[in-house]
Short mmCIF file of C-alpha atoms and ligand atoms in Angstrom, two decimals:
data_model
loop_
_atom_site.label_atom_id
_atom_site.label_comp_id
_atom_site.label_asym_id
_atom_site.label_seq_id
_atom_site.Cartn_x
_atom_site.Cartn_y
_atom_site.Cartn_z
CA MET A 1 0.00 0.00 0.00
CA LYS A 2 1.68 3.23 -1.13
CA ASN A 3 1.60 6.44 0.90
CA ILE A 4 0.33 9.56 -0.83
CA LEU A 5 0.75 13.03 0.64
CA ILE A 6 -2.13 15.35 -0.25
CA THR A 7 -1.46 19.03 0.29
CA GLY A 8 -4.67 20.96 0.83
CA GLY A 9 -6.42 17.66 1.56
CA CYS A 10 -9.15 19.30 3.68
CA GLY A 11 -10.19 21.52 0.78
CA TYR A 12 -12.91 20.94 -1.76
CA LEU A 13 -10.86 19.01 -4.31
CA GLY A 14 -8.25 17.60 -1.93
CA SER A 15 -10.89 15.94 0.27
CA HIS A 16 -12.60 14.29 -2.70
CA CYS A 17 -9.22 13.08 -3.89
CA ALA A 18 -8.42 11.68 -0.43
CA VAL A 19 -11.63 9.63 -0.45
CA LYS A 20 -10.93 8.28 -3.91
CA LEU A 21 -7.32 7.35 -3.16
CA ILE A 22 -8.28 5.58 0.07
CA GLU A 23 -10.98 3.67 -1.80
CA LYS A 24 -8.31 2.60 -4.29
CA GLY A 25 -6.18 1.22 -1.47
CA TYR A 26 -3.66 4.01 -0.93
CA LYS A 27 -2.67 5.30 2.49
CA VAL A 28 -3.34 9.03 2.66
CA ILE A 29 -1.47 11.70 4.58
CA ILE A 30 -2.97 15.18 4.57
CA VAL A 31 -1.31 18.50 5.27
CA ASP A 32 -3.53 21.57 5.33
CA ASN A 33 -3.29 25.00 6.97
CA LEU A 34 -7.13 25.16 7.11
CA SER A 35 -7.16 28.64 5.56
CA ASN A 36 -10.18 27.75 3.42
CA SER A 37 -11.41 24.58 5.16
CA ASP A 38 -11.72 23.03 8.60
CA SER A 39 -10.48 19.90 10.28
CA SER A 40 -13.98 18.36 10.60
CA ILE A 41 -13.35 17.23 7.00
CA ILE A 42 -10.94 14.62 8.34
CA ASP A 43 -13.76 12.96 10.32
CA LYS A 44 -15.96 13.06 7.24
CA ILE A 45 -13.31 11.41 5.09
CA THR A 46 -12.95 8.75 7.81
CA LYS A 47 -16.72 8.29 7.94
CA ILE A 48 -17.04 7.82 4.18
CA THR A 49 -14.05 5.51 3.80
CA LYS A 50 -14.06 3.84 7.24
CA SER A 51 -10.28 4.32 7.17
CA LYS A 52 -7.84 6.40 9.12
CA VAL A 53 -6.15 9.44 7.64
CA ILE A 54 -2.95 10.95 8.99
CA PHE A 55 -3.44 14.69 9.36
CA TYR A 56 -0.91 17.49 9.90
CA LYS A 57 -2.27 20.98 10.47
CA GLY A 58 0.18 23.45 9.05
CA ASP A 59 1.55 25.30 6.10
CA ILE A 60 3.79 23.82 3.42
CA ARG A 61 5.98 26.92 3.68
CA ASP A 62 7.02 25.60 7.10
CA ASN A 63 10.26 23.75 6.33
CA LYS A 64 10.39 21.93 9.62
CA LEU A 65 6.85 20.66 9.33
CA VAL A 66 7.31 19.45 5.75
CA ASP A 67 10.55 17.65 6.64
CA LYS A 68 8.82 16.08 9.64
CA ILE A 69 6.02 14.76 7.41
CA PHE A 70 8.53 13.18 5.05
CA PHE A 71 10.56 11.73 7.94
CA GLN A 72 7.54 10.25 9.70
CA ASN A 73 5.89 8.76 6.61
CA LYS A 74 7.29 6.85 3.74
CA VAL A 75 5.83 9.23 1.17
CA ASP A 76 5.69 7.72 -2.31
CA SER A 77 3.98 10.53 -4.26
CA ILE A 78 2.39 13.94 -3.83
CA PHE A 79 -0.97 15.26 -4.95
CA HIS A 80 -0.46 19.01 -4.57
CA PHE A 81 -3.75 20.89 -4.17
CA SER A 82 -2.91 23.55 -1.58
CA GLY A 83 -2.94 27.19 -2.63
CA LEU A 84 -5.03 30.32 -2.76
CA LYS A 85 -7.49 30.64 -5.64
CA SER A 86 -9.31 33.94 -5.87
CA ILE A 87 -8.39 36.01 -8.91
CA SER A 88 -9.72 39.26 -7.45
CA GLU A 89 -7.97 38.74 -4.12
CA SER A 90 -4.73 37.99 -5.95
CA ILE A 91 -4.95 41.34 -7.74
CA LYS A 92 -5.31 43.08 -4.36
CA TYR A 93 -2.69 41.01 -2.51
CA PRO A 94 -0.18 39.63 -5.02
CA ILE A 95 2.59 38.93 -2.48
CA LYS A 96 0.21 36.80 -0.43
CA TYR A 97 -0.50 34.75 -3.57
CA TYR A 98 3.10 34.36 -4.73
CA SER A 99 4.11 33.42 -1.21
CA SER A 100 1.36 30.87 -0.61
CA ASN A 101 1.38 29.28 -4.05
CA VAL A 102 4.92 29.64 -5.42
CA GLU A 103 6.96 29.71 -2.22
CA GLY A 104 4.87 26.87 -0.78
CA THR A 105 5.46 24.73 -3.86
CA ILE A 106 9.20 25.44 -3.91
CA ASN A 107 9.42 24.32 -0.31
CA LEU A 108 7.53 21.14 -1.09
CA LEU A 109 9.77 20.40 -4.08
CA ARG A 110 12.88 21.04 -2.00
CA ALA A 111 11.64 18.45 0.48
CA MET A 112 10.79 16.03 -2.34
CA GLU A 113 14.35 16.35 -3.65
CA SER A 114 15.98 15.80 -0.31
CA HIS A 115 13.73 12.84 0.57
CA ASN A 116 13.96 11.22 -2.87
CA VAL A 117 10.28 11.51 -3.73
CA ASN A 118 9.86 12.10 -7.45
CA LYS A 119 6.16 11.82 -8.38
CA ILE A 120 3.84 14.81 -8.21
CA ILE A 121 0.40 15.64 -9.56
CA PHE A 122 -0.15 19.40 -9.55
CA SER A 123 -3.46 21.32 -9.53
CA SER A 124 -3.07 23.95 -12.17
CA SER A 125 -5.80 25.94 -13.82
CA ALA A 126 -7.18 26.90 -17.20
CA THR A 127 -6.50 30.41 -16.01
CA VAL A 128 -2.96 30.07 -17.46
CA TYR A 129 -4.28 30.32 -21.04
CA GLY A 130 -4.35 33.39 -23.21
CA ASN A 131 -7.83 34.87 -22.98
CA ASN A 132 -8.25 35.95 -26.55
CA TYR A 133 -7.33 32.67 -28.13
CA LYS A 134 -10.00 30.85 -30.08
CA LEU A 135 -12.10 28.23 -28.33
CA PRO A 136 -11.86 25.51 -27.20
CA TRP A 137 -8.61 26.02 -25.29
CA HIS A 138 -6.16 23.33 -26.30
CA GLU A 139 -3.00 22.47 -24.33
CA GLU A 140 -0.68 22.57 -27.34
CA LEU A 141 -2.31 25.30 -29.43
CA CYS A 142 -3.40 27.97 -26.98
CA PRO A 143 -0.76 30.51 -25.87
CA LEU A 144 -0.05 30.93 -22.18
CA LEU A 145 -0.80 34.52 -21.20
CA PRO A 146 -1.92 34.75 -17.57
CA ASN A 147 -3.68 38.04 -16.89
CA ASN A 148 -3.69 38.19 -13.09
CA PRO A 149 -1.32 37.27 -10.23
CA TYR A 150 -3.23 34.07 -9.33
CA ALA A 151 -2.89 32.82 -12.90
CA ASP A 152 0.76 33.81 -12.91
CA THR A 153 1.43 31.79 -9.75
CA LYS A 154 0.01 28.70 -11.49
CA LEU A 155 2.07 29.23 -14.63
CA THR A 156 5.21 29.97 -12.58
CA ILE A 157 4.79 26.67 -10.75
CA GLU A 158 4.29 24.85 -14.05
CA LYS A 159 7.56 26.36 -15.30
CA ILE A 160 9.41 25.35 -12.15
CA LEU A 161 8.11 21.80 -12.56
CA GLN A 162 9.13 21.77 -16.19
CA ALA A 163 12.65 22.91 -15.24
CA LEU A 164 12.79 20.16 -12.62
CA SER A 165 11.83 17.56 -15.19
CA LYS A 166 15.03 18.47 -17.05
CA SER A 167 17.23 18.41 -13.94
CA LYS A 168 19.57 15.59 -13.00
CA ILE A 169 16.94 13.98 -10.79
CA LEU A 170 14.35 11.80 -12.49
CA PHE A 171 10.97 13.42 -11.90
CA LYS A 172 7.54 12.19 -12.90
CA ILE A 173 5.23 15.18 -13.15
CA GLY A 174 1.56 15.48 -14.07
CA ILE A 175 0.00 18.94 -14.44
CA LEU A 176 -3.78 19.18 -14.51
CA ARG A 177 -5.34 22.37 -15.78
CA TYR A 178 -8.80 22.51 -14.27
CA PHE A 179 -11.73 24.27 -15.79
CA ASN A 180 -14.61 24.83 -13.30
CA PRO A 181 -15.08 21.99 -10.79
CA ALA A 182 -18.62 21.69 -9.38
CA GLY A 183 -20.85 19.19 -7.57
CA CYS A 184 -19.75 16.96 -4.73
CA HIS A 185 -19.40 13.45 -3.36
CA SER A 186 -22.50 11.24 -3.52
CA SER A 187 -22.49 10.84 0.29
CA GLY A 188 -23.43 14.53 0.63
CA LEU A 189 -20.85 14.78 3.41
CA ILE A 190 -18.12 16.69 1.62
CA GLY A 191 -18.41 19.54 -0.86
CA ASP A 192 -17.26 23.06 -1.55
CA ASN A 193 -16.83 25.35 1.43
CA LEU A 194 -19.93 27.55 1.66
CA GLU A 195 -17.81 30.33 3.13
CA ASN A 196 -16.29 30.55 -0.35
CA LYS A 197 -18.08 33.56 -1.79
CA ASN A 198 -16.01 33.66 -4.97
CA ASN A 199 -17.22 30.81 -7.09
CA LEU A 200 -20.60 30.38 -8.71
CA PHE A 201 -21.80 27.07 -7.23
CA PRO A 202 -21.15 27.86 -3.53
CA SER A 203 -22.62 31.34 -4.11
CA ILE A 204 -25.84 29.83 -5.48
CA LEU A 205 -25.95 27.40 -2.54
CA ARG A 206 -25.61 30.32 -0.12
CA VAL A 207 -28.70 31.95 -1.66
CA ILE A 208 -30.68 28.69 -1.57
CA MET A 209 -29.71 28.36 2.12
CA LYS A 210 -30.87 31.97 2.67
CA ARG A 211 -27.41 32.96 3.90
CA ASP A 212 -27.44 35.56 1.14
CA LYS A 213 -30.50 37.33 -0.23
CA TYR A 214 -29.33 37.51 -3.82
CA LEU A 215 -26.96 35.88 -6.20
CA ASN A 216 -24.75 38.57 -7.69
CA ILE A 217 -24.47 38.19 -11.43
CA TYR A 218 -21.13 39.65 -12.33
CA GLY A 219 -21.80 41.13 -15.73
CA ASN A 220 -24.86 40.69 -17.97
CA ASN A 221 -23.54 42.33 -21.11
CA TYR A 222 -20.72 40.03 -22.11
CA ASP A 223 -20.61 39.10 -25.75
CA THR A 224 -22.26 35.72 -25.06
CA LYS A 225 -25.62 34.15 -25.94
CA ASP A 226 -27.41 35.63 -22.87
CA GLY A 227 -24.88 38.25 -21.73
CA SER A 228 -23.63 36.28 -18.71
CA GLY A 229 -20.23 34.57 -18.36
CA ILE A 230 -19.78 31.13 -19.88
CA ARG A 231 -17.63 28.46 -18.24
CA ASP A 232 -16.83 24.77 -18.56
CA TYR A 233 -18.23 23.11 -15.41
CA ILE A 234 -16.98 19.65 -14.59
CA HIS A 235 -18.18 17.27 -11.89
CA VAL A 236 -15.64 16.89 -9.08
CA ASN A 237 -15.85 13.06 -9.33
CA ASP A 238 -14.87 13.17 -12.98
CA LEU A 239 -12.11 15.62 -12.17
CA ILE A 240 -10.69 13.36 -9.47
CA GLU A 241 -10.97 10.34 -11.74
CA GLY A 242 -8.78 12.35 -14.12
CA HIS A 243 -6.18 12.64 -11.33
CA LEU A 244 -6.08 8.87 -10.90
CA LYS A 245 -5.60 8.40 -14.62
CA ALA A 246 -2.88 11.05 -14.70
CA PHE A 247 -1.17 9.36 -11.74
CA ASN A 248 -1.28 6.05 -13.52
CA TYR A 249 0.21 7.71 -16.60
CA ILE A 250 3.16 9.30 -14.78
CA ASN A 251 3.88 6.00 -13.06
CA ASN A 252 4.51 4.62 -16.54
CA HIS A 253 6.07 7.72 -18.15
CA ASP A 254 8.96 9.80 -16.85
CA GLY A 255 9.18 13.57 -17.19
CA TYR A 256 6.63 16.33 -17.53
CA HIS A 257 3.07 15.86 -18.82
CA LEU A 258 0.02 18.05 -18.80
CA TRP A 259 -3.68 17.83 -19.50
CA ASN A 260 -6.81 19.94 -19.40
CA LEU A 261 -9.64 18.59 -17.29
CA GLY A 262 -12.94 19.98 -18.52
CA MET A 263 -16.19 18.84 -20.12
CA GLY A 264 -15.48 20.49 -23.44
CA LYS A 265 -18.56 22.72 -23.48
CA GLY A 266 -19.62 25.98 -21.96
CA LEU A 267 -22.69 26.92 -19.91
CA SER A 268 -23.79 30.42 -18.94
CA VAL A 269 -24.54 31.68 -15.43
CA TYR A 270 -28.25 31.88 -16.35
CA GLU A 271 -28.25 28.31 -17.64
CA ILE A 272 -26.81 27.10 -14.33
CA ILE A 273 -29.38 29.10 -12.37
CA ASN A 274 -32.17 27.49 -14.43
CA VAL A 275 -30.97 23.97 -13.61
CA PHE A 276 -30.91 24.84 -9.91
CA GLU A 277 -34.37 26.43 -10.05
CA GLU A 278 -35.78 23.33 -11.69
CA LYS A 279 -34.24 21.14 -9.03
CA ILE A 280 -35.45 23.12 -5.99
CA GLY A 281 -38.74 24.25 -7.53
CA LYS A 282 -38.13 27.87 -6.56
CA LYS A 283 -36.76 31.09 -8.01
CA ILE A 284 -33.25 32.17 -7.15
CA ASN A 285 -33.12 35.92 -6.57
CA THR A 286 -30.41 37.67 -8.53
CA LYS A 287 -28.86 41.12 -8.75
CA ILE A 288 -26.80 42.42 -11.65
CA LYS A 289 -23.36 43.64 -10.59
CA PRO A 290 -20.40 45.00 -12.56
CA LYS A 291 -17.98 42.52 -14.11
CA ARG A 292 -15.29 41.30 -11.74
CA GLU A 293 -11.76 42.48 -12.36
CA GLY A 294 -9.83 39.91 -14.37
CA ASP A 295 -12.98 38.00 -15.49
CA ILE A 296 -13.44 37.09 -19.12
CA ALA A 297 -16.56 36.37 -21.19
CA GLN A 298 -16.24 32.71 -22.02
CA PHE A 299 -14.03 29.69 -22.26
CA TRP A 300 -14.20 25.94 -22.43
CA SER A 301 -11.77 23.12 -22.77
CA SER A 302 -10.49 20.96 -25.53
CA THR A 303 -10.69 17.43 -24.14
CA ILE A 304 -8.81 15.71 -26.94
CA LYS A 305 -5.45 15.30 -25.19
CA ALA A 306 -6.86 13.83 -21.96
CA LYS A 307 -9.08 11.49 -23.99
CA ARG A 308 -6.19 10.36 -26.15
CA GLU A 309 -3.45 9.97 -23.52
CA LEU A 310 -5.36 9.24 -20.32
CA LEU A 311 -8.40 7.52 -21.86
CA TRP A 312 -10.37 9.83 -19.61
CA GLU A 313 -13.83 11.15 -20.33
CA PRO A 314 -16.25 12.89 -18.00
CA GLU A 315 -19.35 10.83 -17.21
CA LYS A 316 -21.54 13.25 -15.28
CA ASN A 317 -23.50 16.21 -16.56
CA ILE A 318 -24.71 19.53 -15.22
CA LYS A 319 -27.87 17.97 -13.73
CA ASP A 320 -25.66 15.62 -11.68
CA MET A 321 -23.56 18.56 -10.46
CA VAL A 322 -26.67 20.47 -9.38
CA GLU A 323 -28.41 17.44 -7.84
CA ASP A 324 -25.34 16.47 -5.82
CA SER A 325 -24.87 20.05 -4.65
CA VAL A 326 -28.47 20.25 -3.41
CA TYR A 327 -28.11 16.84 -1.74
CA TYR A 328 -24.98 18.18 0.01
CA LEU A 329 -27.10 21.05 1.40
CA GLN A 330 -29.68 18.54 2.62
CA LYS A 331 -27.16 16.17 4.23
CA SER A 332 -24.58 18.59 5.57
CA TYR A 333 -26.64 21.75 6.22
CA ASN A 334 -30.02 20.28 7.04
CA TYR A 335 -31.63 22.08 4.11
CA LYS A 336 -35.23 21.06 3.39
CA ILE A 337 -35.87 21.16 -0.31
CA PHE A 338 -39.51 22.29 -0.25
CA ASN A 339 -39.71 24.89 2.52
C1 LIG B 1 -11.64 31.41 -11.99
C2 LIG B 1 -10.40 30.68 -12.50
C3 LIG B 1 -10.08 29.49 -11.69
C4 LIG B 1 -10.03 29.82 -10.26
C5 LIG B 1 -11.35 30.38 -9.85
C6 LIG B 1 -11.28 30.71 -8.39
C7 LIG B 1 -10.06 30.91 -14.88
C8 LIG B 1 -9.92 30.16 -16.15
N1 LIG B 1 -10.57 30.24 -13.86
O1 LIG B 1 -12.77 30.70 -12.25
O2 LIG B 1 -8.81 29.01 -12.07
O3 LIG B 1 -9.74 28.69 -9.48
O4 LIG B 1 -11.58 31.57 -10.59
O5 LIG B 1 -11.98 31.81 -7.99
O6 LIG B 1 -9.69 32.05 -14.79
N2 LIG B 1 -20.29 34.34 -11.12
C9 LIG B 1 -21.39 35.10 -10.82
N3 LIG B 1 -21.74 35.27 -9.52
C10 LIG B 1 -21.03 34.72 -8.50
C11 LIG B 1 -19.90 33.95 -8.81
C12 LIG B 1 -19.55 33.77 -10.13
O7 LIG B 1 -22.05 35.64 -11.72
O8 LIG B 1 -21.40 34.94 -7.34
C13 LIG B 1 -19.94 34.10 -12.53
C14 LIG B 1 -18.57 34.62 -12.97
O9 LIG B 1 -18.63 35.94 -13.40
C15 LIG B 1 -18.22 33.62 -14.07
C16 LIG B 1 -18.88 32.32 -13.61
O10 LIG B 1 -19.90 32.70 -12.70
O11 LIG B 1 -18.81 34.00 -15.27
C17 LIG B 1 -17.93 31.39 -12.90
O12 LIG B 1 -17.23 32.08 -11.90
P1 LIG B 1 -16.31 31.35 -10.84
O13 LIG B 1 -17.05 30.21 -10.23
O14 LIG B 1 -15.78 32.39 -9.91
O15 LIG B 1 -15.14 30.73 -11.68
P2 LIG B 1 -14.10 31.40 -12.71
O16 LIG B 1 -14.06 32.86 -12.54
O17 LIG B 1 -14.35 30.87 -14.06
#
């Protein structure tokens, strides 16, 4: 049974990945500074998998802690999820973002080198692509032109990993460029943090829960079919399945490899709202707000490379993402669907 260290394992994606890896027979070690999550997630992972997880609360910029984790556990591979992820916040506080994301990763890689761990799967983002390039965004055709500090931290990390893959140590690196993960685990026990007011799905859930009165619609005059922003939403289960396939691939291929993980089609904010309204049988109140800084009108993924190399294809659709999200509210927040 191999030991996998998951950074950011209490977060939305990290926790789903932990469950999946445990179910596949891996032993999971989590390190998380709980900046956008809380430690109750560990109990939930244990409840779903009926297995123990080793948990370290702390920051991967802490050298001593990271070395301790490697010393105390025979770490085989890393799934690196930790990092900050708000574009607008990164524009306001760039140093915070470079420190958390880039410095944190460098520290992790330093520890990997000194402890002879050479396999890493890294959570990158479609945000690294050039915004004006024609759709769909393809890994090998689309230029890389990040337009905000958050995006730049992701691309910087990709470049560091690429440099490492050419160094004298044999690395096995898988970069996954996510589009917009949504939905949650079928248990309804883990999902996106509802304190996250940035992303669309948790923001809609906050309105359904009556934590917020309105859903802000950031821009209704984009050059899109209904004026709202269009994104490529992908079910978190499919996304995590992509990680397993990427991990399998790097186990059999040395060096540096990268893939988009998206559905390959775009949906507008209004289309998502409609699916939620149908599911809950109620209107979702909205308010039009100005476009967010750094936001763009529309993008979706080319899925050709992941299909070809990983034999990976998403199985769930937008209805599944919405249904699972509402089930999460029912199970984890005691939401009653028809009240
Ligand atoms: C972006 C980044 C992603 C990053 C994420 C974190 C890209 C390619 N993606 O996602 O890497 O991890 O931010 O914040 O740049 N919206 C509303 N009301 C809301 C929330 C969102 O109208 O309350 C709209 C947005 O304007 C956008 C869509 O919903 O059109 C999706 O927004 P969001 O969930 O924040 O994701 P991205 O901005 O695509």
